[in-house]
Amino acid sequence: MFGIATRGVDAFPLTGRGWRDRLTPLQGISDVIGKRWMEGAVPLVLAAVLTTGVVFMTPVGATDAPLIMDEVAEKSLLAIGLTLVMVAGGIDLSIGSIVGCSSLAALTAFRVWGWPMEVVIPAAVILGAMLGAINGVLIAKMKMRPFITTLVTLVAFGGAAEALQSRYTNQLAFPKSDILWDFLGEGAIAGIPTAWAIFGIVLVVAHIGLTRSRWGWWVTAVGSDRRSARRNGIPVDRVVFLTYVLSGALAGLAGLLTAARLGRTDPAVGEGWELIALTAVVIGGVSLKGGRGSVVRAVAGMVVVAVILQASIAFTLEAGGYTAILALVLFSFAILDLKWGKYRLRIAEKLTIDPGRISVGPLVDVTEPGTVWSINSKLTDAPPIGLGTIEGAEDCALDDEGNLFCGDRRGWIWRFSGPDHTNGEVFARTGGMPLGHAWDRDGVLMVAVGGMGVYRVFPDGETKLVANQVRRSLTSLHDDSALRFADDLDTAPDGSIYVSDFSTRTNAAEYMVELVEYRPNGRIVRIDPDGSTDVVVSNYVFPNGICTSHDGQSILIASTGLFRVDRLWISGSKQGQFEPVMENLPGYCDNINRASDGNYWMSFIAMRTPMSDLLMKYPAVRRRMTREVPQDNWLVPQLNVSCVLKFDDQGNVLKVFWDKSLENYPMVTSINEHAGHLYLCGLLNNRVGRLQLDPEDVGDIDPRLVPGTTGRSLPFSEVAR
Amino acid sequence: MNRTLTAIKEWINPNWATHMSIPPMERGLRPNSRLDHAHALLTPGDYEPEDLLVLDSGAIWFSSGTAIQELKDGNVRTVAELGGPVGTLTKLNSDIVAAVEGRGLVSVSASESVSQLCSDTSVATCVTDLTALPDGSLLASVGSTEYGIDGWGRALVHHDRSGRLVQVDGQHAQVRAEGLGWPAGMEADPDGEVLVSLSLDHRIERRAADSLDGAARPMLTNLPLYPGRISLGDNGWWVAGPYVRNRITALLLDEPELLGEMVATINPDEWFIPRLRSENPYTDPLQMGQLRTLGVVKPWAPPRSYGVAFRIDRGKRISESVHSRVDGKCHGITRVTAHGTQVIAAAQGFRSLVEIEEE
């Protein structure tokens, strides 16, 4: 419950907290409330409680079940019809008198005019449909208000039924028998009473029709927003018209079944049924404003109403008493519909940021002179590439011909070619936020695209999806299947791709929410060469850099939020083990890449400060900050500094480069070494820096090659798709 | 529990709740870059001017460190070394009175001879401003009796209200008003009223000179800054704004537990409170809006340090203001004074004096 879903290595203990801090109660509530089905679930649960209460507190019991079921079977037809109309944004009050009309007409046709039953049955339904069509024409074509129109037709159809009744009063009283008539009234199909069976079929068809068919989606769309529906090419008038016709037809069917069951009828049949159907529908959580509702829930609402009716009969209440109770129930559920529908998502929104607590270690003071960290200006004068054309290159990659490929926040991948990388062109378009770049074993460019997953980019600029999801974890309320925030990747010698997924909850554009919330929502995903995916490390705090080690036996993972680097062994005797490499760094780690001399480069996107460390101990204050202070004012670690460091396999920091001015290279997110130069990328910068390395820093390893492989057969420009 | 009660109270009547909102800088306080374009009279960094006076001769006297300096024709010389941090300066008859931290009020005559004016303990520390009353005595505002002149931040985080107004007549000092939230500036009006700026209350009010502890008439309330010293000029009063308010600081001030731990464990220079200048970004946290994006820091980002001063006209409205925003450097204005058409500001954060040009 509440986010305890562990797969692969569980990295939660790295946060230094106990099981209690795994729980995210507010976020859990938010996740549940935010589910679409919660719309109707709350009214329905309340209805179930109400029913149970009635059953326990009144003489109504199991023996009343068939009676209740008869009631439900007939009136649910009305409720289903009404649901269709209401989901399309209308209302149909005339169903009660359509029932009266059709039942009286069916009886008249059968007993007075002597029509055969094979004709009477469809005729009754068609009569209902025609009466509904009158509503439909008035409302859909003539654009009259549904409420007043159906109120008028309620009276008009009732009058018609009464006229029919007074014309044939005497003849109607004579009983007449027919096998089909009896079958409708008292027969059974495979032991199930006919009326129940018909109701069951209608229910299934209506439910599938409303939820699975194109027409059903149209109905919902029209009810949600008429104007948008029209602009999307939905024939609004036709859809609305048809809902009234269907509602009328179902009312006609209900009238026929009633007449058959009772064996007699009068204009009072059906009187007030529209109120019963409306109550049932509202109890079932069908919105009075249209666009939301389900026929199954409407039927459940009808069960509640039928139980109340049965209880009122058991207590021998007068008819007025039953109506009063019904009105009361309708009233309270209408209020619930209004308030719940209005506030549900707002409550979910308010609770969704649920900051956590993380134990932080001691802070190294980088401003102290004479340490390896001492601030210098080594990066400041690195000449820029693509100054002013690039907008936010998080990472880059260089091919054998010296072309530079880097991302852009607009979803593009740039290629800078020529001497000093002066020719920039948009090489590929991803549609997401290109973050980490790496080469795979065949020399094809792979890009982790924020919001989209992992893609391969071919020399012609075509992109192809590698993976964008993992299997959903069974215990998580939140759907964690998508790779929402893949931010770096690297290839292992066996061809599998390791991807760091910064967070399963937010996407790349909302990273600041994670910096404030501080929950171990990240994970490491392995993409098998066959395309299947699995989670190898879960509950990790902001994994943001990933790099295969020089020996190819392990991968290094940088945790932005825990200021540490860890190693996951992927082959050899320690396979599957997880161990720390560096801990308590003074900054927030980002991408790691191999250096040519057998070490590794890493950058910090932010520096820890005493204040931001202190704030991490106070989740309630951070939550208050997200609620009361605009995002531009949120207090976060120092993100404007640049820091590049070199470390070895044992985790010793060897060298640190800074841009003391903070102006040219703030927030370096990635460094790539190639041919004696360091390429400095920044997620929010408008350039890529190219820093000439001292000869002592340059070795003879090609950092771009997958460890364990020996060069590529073809340069990138000639790789086949 | 307390917070629940507050929430219920707010639900019943929104006016019962304390709101942390800070008004925007608008109308007369609309931001501009006039301070950044102002002409620096000193090489920034050489001195740390706290207060300044323009003498009739046109020379500028300013306090910096433990001395009073004179700027005349572009040359700076030391007028007097006073043996303690020199704070505010004011004219009293033909002499200049300086508040020296730890020593009291010191008088410097035109011939530059130094004499002790008042050594009463009530004006020995934390004198933020001085003004001459019509009867020839001096009125001193004491920011706090708990903290020294450099203790504004401590006073802020401790919600200090021990500020005073003290009347000084020769050696005799008399407390005239108490319980104020860091009175940072004063100016006596010829018509018998005194303007007082209350830094921690974000307001400027008027008090009658003969009953300073009596009813105060608010002049400007809920300012988006912590007002500082006030100077009367030909066109009204110039008010310096050494610090501006920040929503995060307002939030932290409302979180006693976090604030307590901050005070107990963090070096005061790194507390998240407004300051005169921002120099060491490596230990400063950031506010999201200060992020350098595509090479640019937005000038309107939430400020930690800021340069602002404004003029209140005779109609008691803010009619003009000068700013140096987040992208500027001329921050931490501690005094603005108008001398004829010349408007000169002491920018302590910028460590210089600047002459503001006409609009």
mmCIF file of N, CA and C in Angstrom, chain B residues 41-42 58-62 69-77 353:
data_model
loop_
_atom_site.group_PDB
_atom_site.id
_atom_site.type_symbol
_atom_site.label_atom_id
_atom_site.label_comp_id
_atom_site.label_asym_id
_atom_site.label_seq_id
_atom_site.Cartn_x
_atom_site.Cartn_y
_atom_site.Cartn_z
ATOM 1 N N LEU B 41 30.466 57.214 -6.788
ATOM 2 C CA LEU B 41 31.375 58.271 -6.366
ATOM 3 C C LEU B 41 32.665 57.716 -5.783
ATOM 4 N N LEU B 42 32.648 56.466 -5.383
ATOM 5 C CA LEU B 42 33.842 55.826 -4.838
ATOM 6 C C LEU B 42 34.116 54.572 -5.678
ATOM 7 N N GLY B 58 29.552 71.385 0.257
ATOM 8 C CA GLY B 58 29.505 70.460 -0.876
ATOM 9 C C GLY B 58 30.307 69.206 -0.627
ATOM 10 N N ALA B 59 31.072 69.182 0.459
ATOM 11 C CA ALA B 59 31.805 67.970 0.789
ATOM 12 C C ALA B 59 30.824 66.925 1.328
ATOM 13 N N ILE B 60 31.149 65.653 1.095
ATOM 14 C CA ILE B 60 30.307 64.576 1.609
ATOM 15 C C ILE B 60 31.062 63.900 2.740
ATOM 16 N N TRP B 61 30.428 63.821 3.893
ATOM 17 C CA TRP B 61 30.991 63.045 4.987
ATOM 18 C C TRP B 61 30.240 61.727 5.050
ATOM 19 N N PHE B 62 30.978 60.647 5.168
ATOM 20 C CA PHE B 62 30.283 59.366 5.316
ATOM 21 C C PHE B 62 30.980 58.498 6.356
ATOM 22 N N GLN B 69 34.716 59.576 7.000
ATOM 23 C CA GLN B 69 35.538 59.961 5.859
ATOM 24 C C GLN B 69 34.925 61.168 5.186
ATOM 25 N N GLU B 70 35.767 61.889 4.485
ATOM 26 C CA GLU B 70 35.260 63.024 3.719
ATOM 27 C C GLU B 70 35.564 62.801 2.246
ATOM 28 N N LEU B 71 34.549 63.034 1.415
ATOM 29 C CA LEU B 71 34.750 62.953 -0.029
ATOM 30 C C LEU B 71 34.583 64.363 -0.575
ATOM 31 N N LYS B 72 35.661 64.851 -1.159
ATOM 32 C CA LYS B 72 35.590 66.206 -1.717
ATOM 33 C C LYS B 72 36.398 66.226 -2.998
ATOM 34 N N ASP B 73 35.787 66.676 -4.055
ATOM 35 C CA ASP B 73 36.439 66.747 -5.368
ATOM 36 C C ASP B 73 37.061 65.407 -5.770
ATOM 37 N N GLY B 74 36.376 64.333 -5.425
ATOM 38 C CA GLY B 74 36.865 63.026 -5.844
ATOM 39 C C GLY B 74 37.932 62.438 -4.956
ATOM 40 N N ASN B 75 38.365 63.161 -3.936
ATOM 41 C CA ASN B 75 39.382 62.626 -3.030
ATOM 42 C C ASN B 75 38.758 62.274 -1.682
ATOM 43 N N VAL B 76 39.215 61.183 -1.111
ATOM 44 C CA VAL B 76 38.689 60.752 0.180
ATOM 45 C C VAL B 76 39.773 60.928 1.225
ATOM 46 N N ARG B 77 39.402 61.486 2.363
ATOM 47 C CA ARG B 77 40.357 61.537 3.467
ATOM 48 C C ARG B 77 39.610 61.227 4.754
ATOM 49 N N LEU B 353 29.379 54.965 -2.615
ATOM 50 C CA LEU B 353 28.368 56.020 -2.635
ATOM 51 C C LEU B 353 27.977 56.212 -4.088
#
